[in-house]
Coordinates of C-alpha atoms in Angstrom, one line a residue:
Chain A
M1 CA -152.7 27.7 -9.7
P2 CA -153.0 30.4 -7.0
T3 CA -152.0 34.0 -8.0
T4 CA -148.4 34.7 -7.6
V5 CA -147.0 36.9 -4.8
P6 CA -143.3 37.7 -4.3
A7 CA -141.5 36.0 -1.5
H8 CA -140.4 39.4 -0.1
G9 CA -143.9 40.9 -0.3
P10 CA -146.4 41.2 2.6
D11 CA -148.7 38.4 1.4
A12 CA -146.1 35.7 1.3
A13 CA -146.4 34.9 5.0
A14 CA -150.0 34.0 4.7
R15 CA -149.2 31.6 1.8
L16 CA -146.5 30.0 3.7
A17 CA -148.8 29.6 6.7
S18 CA -150.9 27.3 4.4
M19 CA -148.0 24.9 4.5
A20 CA -147.7 25.1 8.3
D21 CA -148.7 21.5 8.7
V22 CA -145.6 20.2 7.0
T23 CA -143.3 22.3 9.2
A24 CA -145.1 21.7 12.4
S25 CA -142.6 19.2 13.8
D26 CA -139.3 17.6 12.9
A27 CA -141.1 14.4 12.0
A28 CA -143.6 16.1 9.7
L29 CA -140.9 18.1 8.0
R30 CA -138.7 15.0 7.4
R31 CA -141.7 13.2 6.1
F32 CA -142.4 16.0 3.7
L33 CA -138.8 16.5 2.5
H34 CA -138.2 12.8 2.1
G35 CA -141.5 12.5 0.3
L36 CA -140.3 14.8 -2.5
P37 CA -139.6 12.9 -5.7
G38 CA -136.1 11.7 -6.1
V39 CA -133.9 13.4 -8.6
D40 CA -133.0 11.6 -11.9
A41 CA -129.3 12.6 -11.8
V42 CA -128.5 11.4 -15.3
G43 CA -131.6 13.1 -16.7
L44 CA -130.9 16.3 -14.9
E45 CA -127.3 16.5 -16.1
A46 CA -128.3 15.7 -19.6
R47 CA -131.0 18.3 -19.6
A48 CA -128.6 20.9 -18.3
A49 CA -125.9 20.0 -20.8
S50 CA -128.4 20.0 -23.7
L51 CA -129.6 23.5 -22.8
G52 CA -126.0 24.6 -22.6
T53 CA -125.6 23.9 -26.3
R54 CA -127.9 26.7 -27.5
S55 CA -126.2 29.2 -29.8
I56 CA -126.9 32.8 -28.7
K57 CA -125.6 35.3 -31.3
T58 CA -125.7 38.9 -32.4
T59 CA -128.6 41.0 -30.9
A60 CA -129.7 38.2 -28.6
K61 CA -126.2 37.9 -27.3
A62 CA -126.0 41.7 -26.8
Y63 CA -129.3 41.5 -24.9
A64 CA -128.1 38.5 -22.8
I65 CA -124.8 40.3 -21.9
D66 CA -126.5 43.4 -20.7
L67 CA -129.0 41.3 -18.8
A68 CA -126.2 39.3 -17.2
I69 CA -124.3 42.4 -16.2
S70 CA -127.5 43.8 -14.5
M71 CA -127.9 40.6 -12.6
I72 CA -124.4 40.5 -11.1
D73 CA -123.9 40.6 -7.4
L74 CA -120.3 41.9 -7.7
T75 CA -118.5 40.1 -4.9
T76 CA -115.4 40.5 -2.8
L77 CA -115.2 38.1 0.1
E78 CA -111.5 38.0 1.0
G79 CA -109.7 38.2 4.2
A80 CA -107.6 40.9 2.6
D81 CA -110.6 43.2 1.7
T82 CA -109.8 46.8 2.5
P83 CA -112.1 49.8 2.5
G84 CA -110.3 51.0 -0.6
K85 CA -111.0 47.8 -2.5
V86 CA -114.7 47.9 -1.5
R87 CA -114.9 51.5 -2.7
A88 CA -113.2 50.7 -6.0
L89 CA -115.5 47.7 -6.5
S90 CA -118.5 49.9 -5.7
A91 CA -117.4 52.5 -8.3
K92 CA -117.0 49.7 -10.8
G93 CA -120.5 48.3 -10.0
V94 CA -122.1 51.7 -10.6
N95 CA -120.2 52.3 -13.8
P96 CA -118.8 49.0 -15.1
D97 CA -117.3 50.3 -18.3
P98 CA -116.2 54.0 -18.0
T99 CA -115.6 54.1 -21.8
D100 CA -119.2 53.1 -22.5
R101 CA -121.9 54.8 -20.4
T102 CA -124.7 52.6 -21.9
T103 CA -123.4 49.7 -19.9
P104 CA -126.0 48.7 -17.3
R105 CA -125.2 48.8 -13.5
V106 CA -124.7 45.6 -11.6
A107 CA -127.5 44.6 -9.2
A108 CA -125.5 44.6 -5.9
I109 CA -122.1 44.7 -4.3
C110 CA -121.6 41.7 -2.0
V111 CA -119.3 42.1 0.9
Y112 CA -118.6 41.0 4.5
P113 CA -120.8 42.7 7.2
D114 CA -118.0 44.9 8.4
M115 CA -117.6 46.4 4.9
V116 CA -121.4 47.2 4.5
A117 CA -121.1 50.8 5.8
T118 CA -118.2 51.5 3.4
A119 CA -120.0 50.0 0.4
K120 CA -123.2 51.8 1.3
E121 CA -121.4 55.1 1.5
A122 CA -119.6 54.5 -1.8
L123 CA -122.8 53.5 -3.6
G124 CA -124.9 56.4 -2.3
D125 CA -128.2 56.7 -4.2
S126 CA -127.0 54.9 -7.3
G127 CA -129.6 52.2 -7.0
V128 CA -127.0 49.5 -6.6
H129 CA -127.9 47.4 -3.6
V130 CA -125.5 46.3 -0.8
A131 CA -125.6 42.6 -0.1
S132 CA -123.9 41.3 2.9
V133 CA -123.0 37.7 3.8
A134 CA -123.8 36.9 7.4
T135 CA -124.3 34.0 9.9
A136 CA -120.6 33.1 10.2
F137 CA -120.1 32.9 6.5
P138 CA -118.8 30.7 4.9
A139 CA -118.7 27.8 7.4
G140 CA -121.8 28.7 9.4
R141 CA -120.3 27.1 12.4
A142 CA -121.2 29.4 15.2
A143 CA -123.9 29.6 17.8
L144 CA -127.3 31.0 16.8
P145 CA -127.0 34.2 18.9
V146 CA -123.7 35.0 17.2
K147 CA -125.3 34.4 13.7
L148 CA -128.2 36.6 14.6
A149 CA -125.9 39.4 15.9
D150 CA -123.9 39.1 12.7
T151 CA -127.1 39.5 10.6
A152 CA -128.5 42.4 12.7
D153 CA -125.1 44.1 12.5
A154 CA -125.2 44.0 8.7
V155 CA -128.8 45.2 8.5
A156 CA -128.1 48.0 10.9
A157 CA -125.1 49.1 8.8
G158 CA -127.5 49.4 5.9
A159 CA -127.4 46.1 4.0
D160 CA -130.3 45.8 1.5
E161 CA -129.8 42.1 1.2
V162 CA -128.4 39.4 3.5
D163 CA -126.8 36.2 2.2
M164 CA -127.0 33.6 5.0
V165 CA -125.5 30.1 5.0
I166 CA -127.5 27.2 6.4
D167 CA -126.1 24.9 9.0
R168 CA -125.0 22.0 6.7
G169 CA -124.0 19.9 9.7
A170 CA -127.5 20.0 11.0
F171 CA -129.0 19.4 7.6
L172 CA -126.8 16.4 6.8
A173 CA -127.5 15.0 10.3
G174 CA -131.2 15.1 9.4
R175 CA -132.2 17.8 11.9
Y176 CA -134.2 19.7 9.3
L177 CA -136.3 21.6 11.9
K178 CA -133.2 23.1 13.4
V179 CA -132.2 24.5 10.0
F180 CA -135.8 25.7 9.4
E181 CA -136.0 27.5 12.7
E182 CA -132.6 29.1 12.1
I183 CA -133.6 30.5 8.7
K184 CA -136.8 31.9 10.3
A185 CA -134.8 33.5 13.1
V186 CA -132.3 35.1 10.6
R187 CA -135.3 36.3 8.6
E188 CA -136.6 38.0 11.8
A189 CA -133.1 39.5 12.3
C190 CA -133.3 41.0 8.8
R191 CA -136.2 43.2 9.9
R192 CA -135.5 46.9 10.2
P193 CA -136.9 49.2 12.9
D194 CA -139.3 50.8 10.3
G195 CA -140.9 47.4 9.6
S196 CA -139.3 46.8 6.2
S197 CA -136.9 44.0 5.8
A198 CA -133.6 43.2 4.1
H199 CA -134.0 40.6 1.5
L200 CA -132.8 37.2 2.6
K201 CA -130.8 34.9 0.3
V202 CA -130.2 31.4 1.7
I203 CA -127.0 29.6 0.7
F204 CA -127.1 25.8 0.7
E205 CA -123.5 25.2 -0.3
N206 CA -124.5 22.5 -2.8
G207 CA -121.0 21.2 -3.0
E208 CA -121.3 20.0 0.6
L209 CA -124.8 18.5 0.3
A210 CA -123.5 15.5 -1.5
T211 CA -126.6 14.5 -3.5
Y212 CA -129.1 16.1 -5.8
D213 CA -131.9 14.8 -3.6
N214 CA -130.4 16.8 -0.7
I215 CA -130.3 19.9 -2.9
R216 CA -133.9 19.5 -3.7
R217 CA -134.8 19.1 -0.1
A218 CA -132.7 22.0 1.0
S219 CA -134.4 24.2 -1.6
W220 CA -137.9 23.4 -0.4
L221 CA -136.8 23.7 3.2
G222 CA -135.3 27.2 2.5
M223 CA -138.4 28.4 0.6
L224 CA -140.7 27.1 3.3
A225 CA -138.8 29.0 5.9
G226 CA -139.2 32.2 4.0
A227 CA -136.2 32.7 1.8
D228 CA -136.5 35.4 -0.8
F229 CA -133.7 33.9 -2.8
I230 CA -132.0 30.5 -2.8
K231 CA -128.3 30.5 -3.6
T232 CA -126.2 27.6 -4.7
S233 CA -122.9 28.2 -2.9
T234 CA -120.5 30.4 -1.0
G235 CA -117.8 30.2 -3.7
K236 CA -115.4 28.9 -1.1
V237 CA -115.5 25.1 -1.8
A238 CA -114.4 23.0 -4.7
V239 CA -117.8 22.5 -6.3
N240 CA -119.9 25.7 -6.7
A241 CA -122.7 26.6 -9.0
T242 CA -123.0 24.1 -11.8
P243 CA -125.6 24.2 -14.6
A244 CA -127.1 20.9 -13.2
N245 CA -127.6 22.0 -9.6
T246 CA -128.9 25.4 -10.7
L247 CA -131.4 23.8 -13.0
L248 CA -132.5 21.6 -10.0
M249 CA -133.1 24.8 -7.9
L250 CA -134.9 26.5 -10.7
E251 CA -137.2 23.5 -10.9
A252 CA -137.7 23.8 -7.2
V253 CA -138.8 27.4 -7.3
R254 CA -141.0 26.7 -10.3
D255 CA -142.7 23.8 -8.3
F256 CA -142.9 25.9 -5.2
R257 CA -144.7 28.7 -7.0
A258 CA -147.1 26.2 -8.5
A259 CA -147.8 24.8 -5.0
T260 CA -148.0 28.0 -2.9
G261 CA -148.0 30.9 -5.4
V262 CA -144.9 32.4 -3.8
Q263 CA -142.2 33.4 -6.2
V264 CA -138.6 32.9 -5.0
G265 CA -135.4 34.1 -6.7
V266 CA -132.3 32.0 -7.5
K267 CA -128.7 32.9 -7.3
P268 CA -125.9 30.7 -8.6
A269 CA -122.6 31.7 -7.2
G270 CA -119.0 30.7 -7.6
G271 CA -117.2 29.4 -10.6
I272 CA -119.1 31.4 -13.3
R273 CA -116.3 33.2 -15.0
T274 CA -117.1 33.6 -18.7
S275 CA -119.9 35.2 -20.7
K276 CA -120.5 31.8 -22.3
D277 CA -121.2 30.3 -18.9
A278 CA -123.5 33.1 -17.8
I279 CA -125.5 32.9 -21.0
K280 CA -125.9 29.2 -20.4
F281 CA -127.5 29.9 -17.1
L282 CA -129.8 32.5 -18.6
V283 CA -131.0 29.8 -21.1
L284 CA -131.6 27.5 -18.2
V285 CA -133.7 30.2 -16.5
N286 CA -135.7 31.0 -19.6
E287 CA -136.4 27.3 -20.4
T288 CA -137.2 26.3 -16.9
V289 CA -139.1 29.1 -15.2
G290 CA -139.6 31.5 -18.1
D291 CA -139.1 35.2 -18.6
E292 CA -140.8 36.1 -15.3
W293 CA -137.5 35.2 -13.7
L294 CA -135.3 37.0 -16.3
S295 CA -134.6 40.2 -14.3
N296 CA -132.3 41.0 -11.4
E297 CA -135.3 40.9 -9.0
W298 CA -135.4 37.1 -9.4
F299 CA -132.1 36.0 -10.7
R300 CA -128.6 36.9 -9.7
F301 CA -125.1 35.9 -10.4
G302 CA -122.7 35.8 -7.5
A303 CA -119.4 36.6 -9.3
S304 CA -116.3 38.7 -9.3
S305 CA -114.3 37.9 -12.5
L306 CA -117.5 37.3 -14.6
L307 CA -118.1 41.1 -15.0
N308 CA -114.7 41.6 -16.7
D309 CA -115.4 38.9 -19.3
L310 CA -118.9 40.3 -20.0
L311 CA -117.4 43.7 -20.5
M312 CA -114.8 42.3 -22.9
Q313 CA -117.5 40.6 -24.9
R314 CA -119.5 43.8 -24.9
Q315 CA -116.6 45.7 -26.3
K316 CA -116.1 43.0 -28.9
L317 CA -119.7 43.3 -30.0
S318 CA -119.6 47.1 -30.2
T319 CA -116.2 47.5 -31.9
G320 CA -115.8 44.3 -33.8
R321 CA -112.4 43.8 -32.3
Y322 CA -111.5 41.3 -29.7
S323 CA -110.7 43.0 -26.4
G324 CA -108.3 42.1 -23.7
P325 CA -107.7 42.2 -20.0
D326 CA -105.7 45.4 -20.4
Y327 CA -109.0 47.2 -21.0
V328 CA -110.9 46.2 -17.8
T329 CA -110.0 46.6 -14.2
V330 CA -107.9 44.1 -12.3
D331 CA -110.3 43.6 -9.5
Chain B
M1 CA -89.1 -13.9 -51.9
S2 CA -89.9 -10.6 -53.6
D3 CA -93.4 -12.0 -54.2
K4 CA -93.9 -12.5 -50.5
S5 CA -92.8 -9.0 -49.5
E6 CA -95.1 -7.5 -52.2
K7 CA -98.0 -9.3 -50.6
A8 CA -97.0 -8.1 -47.2
E9 CA -97.0 -4.6 -48.5
A10 CA -100.3 -5.0 -50.2
V11 CA -102.2 -5.8 -46.9
R12 CA -100.6 -2.9 -45.0
L13 CA -103.1 0.0 -44.9
S14 CA -101.7 3.4 -45.2
V15 CA -101.8 5.5 -42.1
F16 CA -102.8 9.1 -43.0
K17 CA -101.8 11.8 -40.7
T18 CA -104.4 14.3 -39.6
Y19 CA -102.6 17.6 -39.4
K20 CA -103.9 19.8 -36.6
L21 CA -103.4 23.2 -35.2
F22 CA -101.2 23.8 -32.2
V23 CA -102.9 26.0 -29.6
G24 CA -102.1 26.2 -25.9
G25 CA -99.9 23.1 -26.0
K26 CA -102.7 21.0 -27.5
F27 CA -103.6 19.8 -31.0
P28 CA -107.1 20.9 -31.7
R29 CA -108.9 20.8 -35.1
S30 CA -110.2 24.1 -36.2
E31 CA -113.2 25.2 -34.1
S32 CA -115.0 25.7 -37.4
G33 CA -114.4 22.1 -38.5
R34 CA -113.1 23.3 -41.8
V35 CA -110.0 21.9 -43.7
Y36 CA -108.4 22.9 -47.0
E37 CA -106.4 20.9 -49.4
V38 CA -102.7 21.2 -49.3
T39 CA -100.7 20.3 -52.5
D40 CA -97.0 19.9 -53.2
A41 CA -95.2 22.3 -55.5
K42 CA -96.5 20.4 -58.6
G43 CA -100.1 20.4 -57.5
K44 CA -100.3 16.9 -56.1
W45 CA -102.5 16.5 -53.0
L46 CA -100.5 16.0 -49.8
A47 CA -103.0 16.4 -47.0
N48 CA -105.9 18.3 -45.6
A49 CA -104.8 21.1 -43.2
P50 CA -107.2 22.8 -40.8
Q51 CA -108.6 26.1 -42.0
S52 CA -108.6 28.3 -38.9
S53 CA -111.3 30.8 -38.1
R54 CA -111.5 34.0 -36.1
K55 CA -112.4 32.0 -33.0
D56 CA -109.3 29.8 -33.4
A57 CA -107.3 33.1 -33.5
R58 CA -109.0 34.3 -30.4
D59 CA -108.3 31.1 -28.5
A60 CA -104.7 31.2 -29.6
V61 CA -104.3 34.7 -28.3
S62 CA -105.8 33.8 -24.9
A63 CA -103.5 30.8 -24.8
A64 CA -100.5 33.0 -25.6
R65 CA -101.5 35.6 -23.0
K66 CA -101.9 32.9 -20.4
A67 CA -98.4 31.6 -21.2
F68 CA -96.8 35.0 -21.2
A69 CA -96.2 35.5 -17.5
G70 CA -94.5 32.2 -17.1
W71 CA -92.4 32.4 -20.2
S72 CA -91.3 36.0 -19.8
G73 CA -90.6 35.3 -16.2
A74 CA -88.4 32.3 -16.9
T75 CA -84.7 32.9 -16.7
A76 CA -83.0 33.7 -20.0
Y77 CA -80.8 30.7 -19.4
N78 CA -83.8 28.4 -19.0
R79 CA -85.3 29.8 -22.2
G80 CA -82.0 29.1 -24.0
Q81 CA -82.0 25.5 -22.7
I82 CA -85.5 25.0 -24.0
L83 CA -84.8 26.5 -27.4
Y84 CA -81.7 24.3 -27.7
R85 CA -84.0 21.3 -26.8
V86 CA -86.2 22.3 -29.8
A87 CA -83.2 22.0 -32.0
E88 CA -82.4 18.5 -30.5
M89 CA -85.9 17.3 -31.1
L90 CA -85.8 18.7 -34.7
E91 CA -82.6 16.8 -35.3
G92 CA -84.4 13.6 -34.4
R93 CA -87.1 14.2 -36.8
R94 CA -84.8 15.4 -39.6
E95 CA -86.0 12.9 -42.2
Q96 CA -89.6 13.9 -41.8
F97 CA -88.9 17.6 -42.2
V98 CA -86.6 17.0 -45.2
R99 CA -89.5 15.1 -46.9
E100 CA -92.1 17.7 -45.9
V101 CA -90.0 20.7 -46.9
G102 CA -89.0 19.0 -50.2
E103 CA -92.6 18.3 -51.1
A104 CA -93.8 21.8 -50.0
E105 CA -91.2 23.8 -51.8
G106 CA -90.4 21.4 -54.7
L107 CA -86.8 20.9 -53.6
S108 CA -84.5 18.0 -54.2
K109 CA -83.7 15.8 -51.2
S110 CA -80.2 17.3 -50.8
K111 CA -81.5 20.9 -51.1
A112 CA -84.3 20.2 -48.7
A113 CA -81.8 18.7 -46.3
A114 CA -79.7 21.8 -46.4
V115 CA -82.8 24.0 -45.6
V116 CA -83.7 21.8 -42.6
D117 CA -80.1 21.9 -41.4
A118 CA -80.1 25.6 -41.6
A119 CA -83.3 25.8 -39.7
I120 CA -82.0 23.6 -36.9
D121 CA -78.8 25.7 -36.7
R122 CA -81.0 28.8 -36.5
W123 CA -82.7 27.4 -33.4
V124 CA -79.3 26.8 -31.8
W125 CA -78.2 30.3 -32.8
Y126 CA -81.2 32.0 -31.2
A127 CA -80.9 29.6 -28.2
G128 CA -77.5 31.2 -27.6
W129 CA -78.9 34.7 -27.8
T130 CA -81.5 34.4 -25.0
D131 CA -79.1 35.3 -22.2
K132 CA -76.9 37.7 -24.2
I133 CA -79.4 40.1 -25.9
A134 CA -79.8 42.0 -22.6
Q135 CA -76.1 42.9 -22.5
V136 CA -76.1 44.0 -26.1
V137 CA -79.2 46.2 -26.2
G138 CA -79.4 47.1 -22.4
G139 CA -76.9 48.5 -20.0
A140 CA -76.1 51.3 -17.5
N141 CA -76.6 54.9 -18.7
P142 CA -74.4 57.8 -17.5
V143 CA -76.5 60.3 -15.6
A144 CA -75.6 63.5 -13.7
G145 CA -76.7 62.5 -10.3
P146 CA -76.2 59.9 -7.5
Y147 CA -78.2 57.3 -9.3
F148 CA -77.7 54.2 -11.2
N149 CA -79.7 54.4 -14.4
L150 CA -80.2 51.0 -16.1
S151 CA -82.0 50.2 -19.3
S152 CA -83.1 46.6 -19.7
P153 CA -84.9 45.1 -22.6
E154 CA -88.3 43.5 -21.8
P155 CA -90.5 41.3 -24.0
T156 CA -93.4 43.2 -25.4
G157 CA -96.1 40.5 -24.9
V158 CA -98.1 38.5 -27.3
V159 CA -96.7 38.8 -30.9
A160 CA -98.8 37.8 -33.9
V161 CA -96.5 36.5 -36.6
V162 CA -97.5 36.1 -40.2
A163 CA -95.0 33.6 -41.4
P164 CA -93.3 33.8 -44.7
Q165 CA -95.3 32.3 -47.6
E166 CA -92.5 30.8 -49.7
S167 CA -89.9 29.6 -47.2
S168 CA -92.3 27.3 -45.3
F169 CA -89.7 26.1 -42.8
L170 CA -86.5 28.0 -42.6
G171 CA -88.5 31.3 -43.0
L172 CA -90.9 30.1 -40.3
V173 CA -88.2 29.2 -37.8
S174 CA -86.4 32.5 -38.6
V175 CA -89.4 34.5 -37.5
V176 CA -90.7 32.4 -34.6
A177 CA -87.4 31.7 -32.8
P178 CA -86.4 35.4 -32.3
V179 CA -89.9 36.3 -30.9
I180 CA -89.9 33.6 -28.2
A181 CA -86.1 33.8 -27.5
T182 CA -86.6 37.1 -25.8
G183 CA -89.6 36.0 -23.7
N184 CA -92.5 37.0 -25.9
T185 CA -95.3 34.5 -26.7
A186 CA -96.3 34.0 -30.3
V187 CA -99.4 33.3 -32.4
V188 CA -98.2 32.2 -35.8
V189 CA -100.2 32.2 -39.0
T190 CA -98.4 29.6 -41.2
S191 CA -97.7 29.8 -44.9
E192 CA -101.1 29.4 -46.6
R193 CA -99.9 27.2 -49.4
A194 CA -97.4 25.1 -47.5
P195 CA -98.5 24.8 -43.8
L196 CA -97.4 21.2 -43.2
P197 CA -93.8 21.8 -42.0
A198 CA -95.2 24.4 -39.6
L199 CA -97.9 22.1 -38.2
S200 CA -95.3 19.4 -37.8
L201 CA -93.1 21.9 -35.9
G202 CA -95.9 22.1 -33.4
E203 CA -95.4 18.5 -32.6
V204 CA -91.7 19.2 -32.0
L205 CA -92.4 22.1 -29.8
A206 CA -94.9 20.1 -27.8
T207 CA -92.1 17.6 -26.9
S208 CA -89.4 20.2 -26.2
D209 CA -90.4 21.4 -22.7
L210 CA -91.7 24.5 -24.2
P211 CA -94.7 25.6 -22.0
G212 CA -98.0 25.2 -23.7
G213 CA -99.2 28.5 -25.3
V214 CA -95.8 30.0 -25.9
V215 CA -96.1 29.2 -29.5
N216 CA -99.5 28.7 -31.1
I217 CA -99.7 27.7 -34.8
L218 CA -102.6 28.4 -37.0
S219 CA -103.0 27.3 -40.6
G220 CA -105.6 28.6 -43.0
R221 CA -106.3 31.6 -45.2
T222 CA -103.9 34.4 -44.2
S223 CA -106.4 37.0 -45.3
E224 CA -109.0 35.5 -43.0
V225 CA -107.0 35.0 -39.8
A226 CA -104.4 37.8 -39.9
P227 CA -106.9 40.7 -39.8
T228 CA -108.5 39.3 -36.6
L229 CA -105.0 39.1 -35.0
A230 CA -104.1 42.6 -36.2
A231 CA -107.2 44.1 -34.7
H232 CA -107.1 42.1 -31.5
M233 CA -106.6 44.4 -28.5
D234 CA -104.7 41.8 -26.5
V235 CA -102.0 41.4 -29.2
N236 CA -99.0 43.6 -28.5
A237 CA -97.0 43.3 -31.7
L238 CA -97.3 42.1 -35.3
D239 CA -94.7 40.7 -37.6
L240 CA -95.8 41.0 -41.2
A241 CA -93.0 38.9 -42.8
G242 CA -95.5 36.8 -44.8
T243 CA -97.3 39.7 -46.5
V244 CA -94.2 40.8 -48.5
D245 CA -96.0 39.9 -51.8
D246 CA -99.4 41.3 -50.8
A247 CA -99.0 45.1 -50.2
A248 CA -102.8 45.6 -49.9
L249 CA -103.1 43.0 -47.1
A250 CA -100.1 44.4 -45.4
K251 CA -101.6 47.9 -45.5
E252 CA -104.9 46.6 -44.1
L253 CA -103.2 44.9 -41.3
E254 CA -101.1 47.9 -40.4
I255 CA -104.2 50.0 -40.2
A256 CA -105.9 47.5 -38.0
A257 CA -102.9 47.2 -35.8
A258 CA -102.8 51.0 -35.2
D259 CA -105.9 50.8 -32.9
N260 CA -103.9 49.8 -29.9
L261 CA -100.5 51.0 -31.1
K262 CA -99.1 47.5 -31.8
R263 CA -95.4 47.3 -32.6
V264 CA -95.4 46.4 -36.3
L265 CA -92.4 44.8 -38.1
R266 CA -93.2 45.8 -41.7
P267 CA -92.7 43.3 -44.5
Q268 CA -89.3 43.3 -46.3
A269 CA -87.5 41.0 -48.7
V270 CA -85.3 38.8 -46.6
D271 CA -82.7 36.1 -47.6
W272 CA -83.7 33.5 -45.0
A273 CA -80.5 31.6 -45.6
A274 CA -78.3 34.5 -44.5
E275 CA -77.3 35.1 -40.9
P276 CA -80.1 37.1 -39.4
G277 CA -78.6 39.6 -37.0
T278 CA -80.4 40.7 -33.9
D279 CA -83.1 42.9 -35.6
R280 CA -85.9 40.4 -35.3
M281 CA -85.3 40.1 -31.6
T282 CA -85.0 43.8 -30.9
A283 CA -88.1 44.5 -32.9
F284 CA -90.2 43.0 -30.2
L285 CA -88.4 44.3 -27.1
E286 CA -89.3 47.3 -25.1
T287 CA -86.8 49.2 -23.0
K288 CA -87.4 49.5 -19.3
T289 CA -85.3 52.2 -17.6
V290 CA -84.8 52.1 -13.9
W291 CA -83.4 54.8 -11.6
H292 CA -81.8 53.5 -8.5
P293 CA -80.1 55.6 -5.7
A294 CA -76.4 54.9 -5.8
G295 CA -76.0 55.6 -2.1
A296 CA -73.5 57.6 0.0
G297 CA -70.5 56.5 -2.0
A298 CA -71.7 58.2 -5.2
A299 CA -72.8 61.4 -3.4
S300 CA -69.3 61.8 -2.0
G301 CA -67.8 61.6 -5.4
S302 CA -66.9 57.9 -5.6
A303 CA -66.5 56.7 -9.1
Y304 CA -68.6 53.6 -8.2

């Protein structure tokens, strides 16, 4: 196995170039993606369900809760977002539980591109990143120049991370190279004038990809195109992150690292609301790709209400009393 | 002829009832999987009742919290209708409750019937109070300014009720009905020794249009479940009716309840058969006072 390099590092491009033959043409790419082994759907779901039955208690639970908090991309993606709400969310991300300063910070605040500057200003030098969705989120139905301008805008406003959506229409129509080129173009748009680059998360919208085989193909496609993170969903459709589709993506990043030596992160998003769910995902990570992925550099939760539940569980562990929604913020 | 019917009886297998908790409008077993033996007044085995754990208490509180907005937001008239419906459903199951109460409390059939009748009448009594309590304990206050000043009673939230230990049915109804009549939601810890009438009441409530989660019924060891509820930060009030004979437990629960300043109704000896008055309703009401400008008329000295 080749030595590992991070997807966002300088050496990743050379590793990806070694796979250039499979991405040379639409036909080659289709041959490669359709040549990936089919997914055993029943086996996958059974595996995800059995890993969900692990009992995580006491000190392990306390560790898992703090880890999960530090992995959250605290998200607000509403039409009704105001600068005030973004500032409030940023304050919460930096200091999730004002009554207990030992609570870790979240990983990032995730907002629409026009709110990036507000979030950046509110977060200051706290170390919490600003993530911005881009490329006509959540539908992704816009012309490429519009998507690139959207991305460049977010980066110029100071986004540390960009969450793009793939063109599901093109993907489902089998035009894989179009999707591939688009991801590459967005990746270029993430570049800053000083040569550094905003991290790119690629959202597949698993709920719209219809089959597990498609999710596996999309994962490989995204990673070949240079994704730093692959992300399950926008949170805007009926089916979002499930243990099964996240497990499938974790297997994809594991296999991708084995093949190329490039390590890619995973971000399940949408529908993860309770500490219990979050801990199930952490078990999946640990059992599938191991503890190298157990940090917010490689695994994130896209969530808004999850943080409150984690904080209530944290309060329960430290005081012995069950907490309630009166003791956490509303948003 | 009698031979034949005896044979027919012999082949009929008995259908045992599995008593279950009532949480969020559903009938789960205890999360812990535990049960304990329930006996009648003479010590004869009646059934196994679920022995609730801390987690059952937690689940019941979340269910009650979830139900609170809808129930407290329902019109008082609508709550009255539903409480009356509970009485109707109880009437239909009168025989079953007479048997269960008789066995649990060692009463003759006629005495048990009197207890059940009193309990049904109590539901009706509280059903009538839902849209009247606001007039009795709220109202307009005289103030020296051009304002209306109105006090209105509001339900306090989730109320944990430790039900009376001896009066397993009439006592239970007498503590649960006033709590929900005013728009609170309840988590009820049943009589430890005689939980069966309470668990059967859950079946009645489930068929009475009462929204799921408004009443949640937990059977088990009072000393195990009640402290969790008393310490729970999302419980707003505590009725200690069932700790009247256990001063040490009552004290422990009151101390735990002080953490988030729960309203506590302290244990007191009560004759459950007597007419209850409004005390148990007002114990779990908070008064909201609103100032409202009275407009030009008041400013110019109008009496209105």
